Amino acid sequence: MNTETPPRPRFLNSGKLVVLGLGLVLLIGWFGYRPMIPPVWLHDLAADIALRAEADANAPLPEDSRQASPRGLADSPYVCVAKLVTQPWDRIVFVTAAQDMRTHPVLTAAKWPGDAIDDVATELAKDKRYQLVVLLKDNTVVDAQKFFTFWANLEGVARAEGFTPADAIFTAASKDGVYVVSLAENAPADACH
């Protein structure tokens, strides 16, 4: 009677199956994660707000170096959206969590792809951390992206008519650990050149 176990195929002994399995998990993970990556223009907008924000005079001292934000690196205090968003647009509209998109005069009149306005409005109503940034071109939605409240508070720029590239000039300030974006009052004519 032979009690030897038959040899296992070399494919299983070499670890190729494990490597292929890990590769498959990484590939599936990448395609699952990709839709959650914000577009470059939105990332640039959030980064520019942080770079140009006026420091909070009453901010507590940082507990470690990760909380310290360098200041004085920006060449001007103005966040110029037209310089940050390179795709074609003629109006930008900001919607806060407190606003109802279904009654927004500009966004309800705009052309959305499919039922996107209802889907986005439902998603905004579910979670108060979401704000929305909508790019329009010829009254058609070019892009609509969630902008989280922990990136910045957009209440100061959430006006119904939105902004054209020429008047989308903002300032930001850090208040109680949150960036607060406001319309740049009396910005010089060359603020965005």
mmCIF file of C-alpha atoms in Angstrom:
data_model
loop_
_atom_site.group_PDB
_atom_site.id
_atom_site.type_symbol
_atom_site.label_atom_id
_atom_site.label_comp_id
_atom_site.label_asym_id
_atom_site.label_seq_id
_atom_site.Cartn_x
_atom_site.Cartn_y
_atom_site.Cartn_z
ATOM 1 C CA MET A 1 0.000 0.000 0.000
ATOM 2 C CA ASN A 2 1.411 3.365 -1.093
ATOM 3 C CA THR A 3 0.904 6.106 1.540
ATOM 4 C CA GLU A 4 2.736 8.844 -0.293
ATOM 5 C CA THR A 5 0.679 11.872 -1.182
ATOM 6 C CA PRO A 6 0.755 12.729 -4.851
ATOM 7 C CA PRO A 7 2.917 15.768 -5.675
ATOM 8 C CA ARG A 8 1.093 19.087 -5.900
ATOM 9 C CA PRO A 9 1.253 20.922 -9.196
ATOM 10 C CA ARG A 10 4.241 23.267 -9.397
ATOM 11 C CA PHE A 11 1.931 26.203 -10.174
ATOM 12 C CA LEU A 12 0.504 26.074 -6.643
ATOM 13 C CA ASN A 13 3.875 25.511 -4.975
ATOM 14 C CA SER A 14 5.536 28.499 -6.594
ATOM 15 C CA GLY A 15 3.193 31.143 -5.158
ATOM 16 C CA LYS A 16 1.991 32.310 -8.554
ATOM 17 C CA LEU A 17 -1.606 31.852 -7.483
ATOM 18 C CA VAL A 18 -1.066 34.143 -4.477
ATOM 19 C CA VAL A 19 0.588 36.801 -6.632
ATOM 20 C CA LEU A 20 -2.197 36.617 -9.212
ATOM 21 C CA GLY A 21 -4.802 36.867 -6.438
ATOM 22 C CA LEU A 22 -3.140 39.958 -4.949
ATOM 23 C CA GLY A 23 -2.913 41.531 -8.394
ATOM 24 C CA LEU A 24 -6.593 40.896 -8.990
ATOM 25 C CA VAL A 25 -7.523 42.431 -5.619
ATOM 26 C CA LEU A 26 -5.427 45.533 -6.397
ATOM 27 C CA LEU A 27 -6.961 45.881 -9.851
ATOM 28 C CA ILE A 28 -10.526 45.593 -8.548
ATOM 29 C CA GLY A 29 -9.701 48.001 -5.711
ATOM 30 C CA TRP A 30 -8.299 50.580 -8.118
ATOM 31 C CA PHE A 31 -11.377 50.545 -10.349
ATOM 32 C CA GLY A 32 -13.612 50.705 -7.266
ATOM 33 C CA TYR A 33 -11.675 53.640 -5.771
ATOM 34 C CA ARG A 34 -11.195 55.712 -8.945
ATOM 35 C CA PRO A 35 -14.690 57.262 -9.001
ATOM 36 C CA MET A 36 -14.115 58.650 -5.498
ATOM 37 C CA ILE A 37 -11.024 60.650 -6.479
ATOM 38 C CA PRO A 38 -11.971 64.319 -6.906
ATOM 39 C CA PRO A 39 -11.150 65.903 -10.264
ATOM 40 C CA VAL A 40 -7.992 67.993 -10.498
ATOM 41 C CA TRP A 41 -9.845 71.317 -10.660
ATOM 42 C CA LEU A 42 -11.691 70.595 -7.403
ATOM 43 C CA HIS A 43 -8.504 69.497 -5.680
ATOM 44 C CA ASP A 44 -6.771 72.660 -6.904
ATOM 45 C CA LEU A 45 -9.632 74.832 -5.639
ATOM 46 C CA ALA A 46 -9.477 73.285 -2.150
ATOM 47 C CA ALA A 47 -5.676 73.578 -2.079
ATOM 48 C CA ASP A 48 -5.769 77.220 -3.186
ATOM 49 C CA ILE A 49 -8.300 78.053 -0.480
ATOM 50 C CA ALA A 50 -6.001 76.504 2.125
ATOM 51 C CA LEU A 51 -2.919 78.263 0.716
ATOM 52 C CA ARG A 52 -4.493 81.726 0.620
ATOM 53 C CA ALA A 53 -6.530 81.576 3.832
ATOM 54 C CA GLU A 54 -5.875 84.260 6.371
ATOM 55 C CA ALA A 55 -4.619 82.763 9.619
ATOM 56 C CA ASP A 56 -6.927 82.633 12.621
ATOM 57 C CA ALA A 57 -5.600 85.134 15.154
ATOM 58 C CA ASN A 58 -7.196 83.183 18.018
ATOM 59 C CA ALA A 59 -6.133 79.703 16.917
ATOM 60 C CA PRO A 60 -4.743 77.412 19.601
ATOM 61 C CA LEU A 61 -1.088 76.456 19.280
ATOM 62 C CA PRO A 62 -0.530 73.311 17.232
ATOM 63 C CA GLU A 63 0.030 70.133 19.204
ATOM 64 C CA ASP A 64 2.453 68.768 16.601
ATOM 65 C CA SER A 65 3.984 69.752 13.268
ATOM 66 C CA ARG A 66 1.190 68.153 11.217
ATOM 67 C CA GLN A 67 -1.215 70.813 12.517
ATOM 68 C CA ALA A 68 1.033 73.757 11.692
ATOM 69 C CA SER A 69 0.090 75.474 8.440
ATOM 70 C CA PRO A 70 2.795 77.602 6.851
ATOM 71 C CA ARG A 71 1.621 81.121 6.030
ATOM 72 C CA GLY A 72 2.926 83.826 3.769
ATOM 73 C CA LEU A 73 3.598 81.507 0.805
ATOM 74 C CA ALA A 74 0.830 82.872 -1.425
ATOM 75 C CA ASP A 75 1.557 85.785 -3.727
ATOM 76 C CA SER A 76 -1.914 87.271 -3.101
ATOM 77 C CA PRO A 77 -4.903 86.599 -0.855
ATOM 78 C CA TYR A 78 -7.294 86.085 -3.796
ATOM 79 C CA VAL A 79 -8.675 82.705 -4.823
ATOM 80 C CA CYS A 80 -9.222 83.122 -8.577
ATOM 81 C CA VAL A 81 -11.440 80.296 -9.779
ATOM 82 C CA ALA A 82 -10.881 81.114 -13.456
ATOM 83 C CA LYS A 83 -7.174 80.323 -13.013
ATOM 84 C CA LEU A 84 -7.904 77.004 -11.291
ATOM 85 C CA VAL A 85 -10.656 75.529 -13.474
ATOM 86 C CA THR A 86 -9.268 74.967 -16.946
ATOM 87 C CA GLN A 87 -12.244 73.215 -18.540
ATOM 88 C CA PRO A 88 -14.741 75.498 -20.341
ATOM 89 C CA TRP A 89 -17.351 77.102 -18.061
ATOM 90 C CA ASP A 90 -19.266 80.360 -17.927
ATOM 91 C CA ARG A 91 -20.908 80.098 -14.490
ATOM 92 C CA ILE A 92 -20.016 78.446 -11.198
ATOM 93 C CA VAL A 93 -22.659 77.859 -8.546
ATOM 94 C CA PHE A 94 -22.066 76.837 -4.937
ATOM 95 C CA VAL A 95 -24.806 75.062 -2.991
ATOM 96 C CA THR A 96 -24.635 74.513 0.763
ATOM 97 C CA ALA A 97 -26.173 71.678 2.724
ATOM 98 C CA ALA A 98 -28.885 74.045 3.999
ATOM 99 C CA GLN A 99 -30.110 74.869 0.487
ATOM 100 C CA ASP A 100 -32.615 72.773 -1.438
ATOM 101 C CA MET A 101 -31.344 72.144 -4.962
ATOM 102 C CA ARG A 102 -34.836 71.322 -6.186
ATOM 103 C CA THR A 103 -35.807 74.982 -5.728
ATOM 104 C CA HIS A 104 -32.525 76.556 -6.880
ATOM 105 C CA PRO A 105 -33.401 79.016 -9.689
ATOM 106 C CA VAL A 106 -30.255 78.510 -11.793
ATOM 107 C CA LEU A 107 -29.713 74.797 -11.263
ATOM 108 C CA THR A 108 -33.323 73.742 -11.877
ATOM 109 C CA ALA A 109 -33.298 75.664 -15.168
ATOM 110 C CA ALA A 110 -30.002 74.098 -16.271
ATOM 111 C CA LYS A 111 -29.697 70.965 -18.411
ATOM 112 C CA TRP A 112 -28.495 68.028 -16.323
ATOM 113 C CA PRO A 113 -27.503 64.622 -17.667
ATOM 114 C CA GLY A 114 -30.449 62.277 -17.068
ATOM 115 C CA ASP A 115 -31.915 62.451 -13.555
ATOM 116 C CA ALA A 116 -28.660 63.734 -12.079
ATOM 117 C CA ILE A 117 -30.242 66.745 -10.351
ATOM 118 C CA ASP A 118 -32.596 64.512 -8.362
ATOM 119 C CA ASP A 119 -29.808 62.086 -7.471
ATOM 120 C CA VAL A 120 -27.478 64.874 -6.349
ATOM 121 C CA ALA A 121 -30.246 66.678 -4.409
ATOM 122 C CA THR A 122 -31.114 63.468 -2.561
ATOM 123 C CA GLU A 123 -27.471 62.835 -1.720
ATOM 124 C CA LEU A 124 -26.970 66.409 -0.455
ATOM 125 C CA ALA A 125 -30.093 66.188 1.714
ATOM 126 C CA LYS A 126 -28.862 62.958 3.343
ATOM 127 C CA ASP A 127 -25.546 64.271 4.634
ATOM 128 C CA LYS A 128 -24.964 67.804 5.923
ATOM 129 C CA ARG A 129 -21.213 67.457 5.340
ATOM 130 C CA TYR A 130 -21.774 67.826 1.606
ATOM 131 C CA GLN A 131 -21.784 71.071 -0.321
ATOM 132 C CA LEU A 132 -21.896 71.224 -4.081
ATOM 133 C CA VAL A 133 -19.869 73.025 -6.729
ATOM 134 C CA VAL A 134 -21.510 73.117 -10.163
ATOM 135 C CA LEU A 135 -19.831 74.276 -13.369
ATOM 136 C CA LEU A 136 -22.159 75.445 -16.145
ATOM 137 C CA LYS A 137 -21.490 76.208 -19.799
ATOM 138 C CA ASP A 138 -24.354 77.607 -21.898
ATOM 139 C CA ASN A 139 -26.849 76.609 -19.181
ATOM 140 C CA THR A 140 -25.663 72.975 -19.295
ATOM 141 C CA VAL A 141 -24.006 71.270 -16.333
ATOM 142 C CA VAL A 142 -20.393 70.557 -17.266
ATOM 143 C CA ASP A 143 -19.468 69.113 -13.881
ATOM 144 C CA ALA A 144 -21.047 68.882 -10.424
ATOM 145 C CA GLN A 145 -18.883 67.788 -7.517
ATOM 146 C CA LYS A 146 -19.390 67.382 -3.799
ATOM 147 C CA PHE A 147 -17.255 69.708 -1.717
ATOM 148 C CA PHE A 148 -16.993 68.598 1.884
ATOM 149 C CA THR A 149 -17.486 71.053 4.734
ATOM 150 C CA PHE A 150 -14.210 69.920 6.305
ATOM 151 C CA TRP A 151 -12.387 71.230 3.198
ATOM 152 C CA ALA A 152 -14.016 74.668 3.578
ATOM 153 C CA ASN A 153 -17.308 76.369 4.398
ATOM 154 C CA LEU A 154 -18.842 77.790 1.194
ATOM 155 C CA GLU A 155 -21.836 79.613 2.727
ATOM 156 C CA GLY A 156 -20.264 83.006 1.970
ATOM 157 C CA VAL A 157 -20.238 82.315 -1.782
ATOM 158 C CA ALA A 158 -23.510 80.387 -2.119
ATOM 159 C CA ARG A 159 -25.582 82.921 -3.989
ATOM 160 C CA ALA A 160 -28.377 81.834 -6.310
ATOM 161 C CA GLU A 161 -27.057 83.428 -9.508
ATOM 162 C CA GLY A 162 -23.569 81.978 -9.040
ATOM 163 C CA PHE A 163 -20.455 83.621 -10.472
ATOM 164 C CA THR A 164 -18.962 84.219 -13.901
ATOM 165 C CA PRO A 165 -15.231 83.617 -14.437
ATOM 166 C CA ALA A 166 -14.649 87.374 -14.149
ATOM 167 C CA ASP A 167 -16.353 87.741 -10.755
ATOM 168 C CA ALA A 168 -15.417 84.382 -9.162
ATOM 169 C CA ILE A 169 -12.766 85.981 -6.963
ATOM 170 C CA PHE A 170 -12.809 84.976 -3.311
ATOM 171 C CA THR A 171 -10.885 85.279 -0.098
ATOM 172 C CA ALA A 172 -10.585 82.724 2.661
ATOM 173 C CA ALA A 173 -9.941 82.815 6.362
ATOM 174 C CA SER A 174 -9.264 80.137 8.909
ATOM 175 C CA LYS A 175 -11.830 80.392 11.720
ATOM 176 C CA ASP A 176 -12.008 77.841 14.530
ATOM 177 C CA GLY A 177 -10.125 75.283 12.451
ATOM 178 C CA VAL A 178 -12.329 75.644 9.348
ATOM 179 C CA TYR A 179 -11.609 77.573 6.164
ATOM 180 C CA VAL A 180 -14.387 80.050 5.430
ATOM 181 C CA VAL A 181 -14.684 81.327 1.853
ATOM 182 C CA SER A 182 -16.093 84.794 1.110
ATOM 183 C CA LEU A 183 -16.576 87.022 -1.903
ATOM 184 C CA ALA A 184 -13.556 89.294 -2.355
ATOM 185 C CA GLU A 185 -14.888 92.772 -1.680
ATOM 186 C CA ASN A 186 -13.225 95.556 -3.696
ATOM 187 C CA ALA A 187 -10.688 93.236 -5.329
ATOM 188 C CA PRO A 188 -8.271 95.148 -7.556
ATOM 189 C CA ALA A 189 -8.768 94.852 -11.305
ATOM 190 C CA ASP A 190 -5.515 92.893 -11.665
ATOM 191 C CA ALA A 191 -6.224 90.516 -8.762
ATOM 192 C CA CYS A 192 -6.272 87.463 -11.038
ATOM 193 C CA HIS A 193 -3.626 88.348 -13.604
#
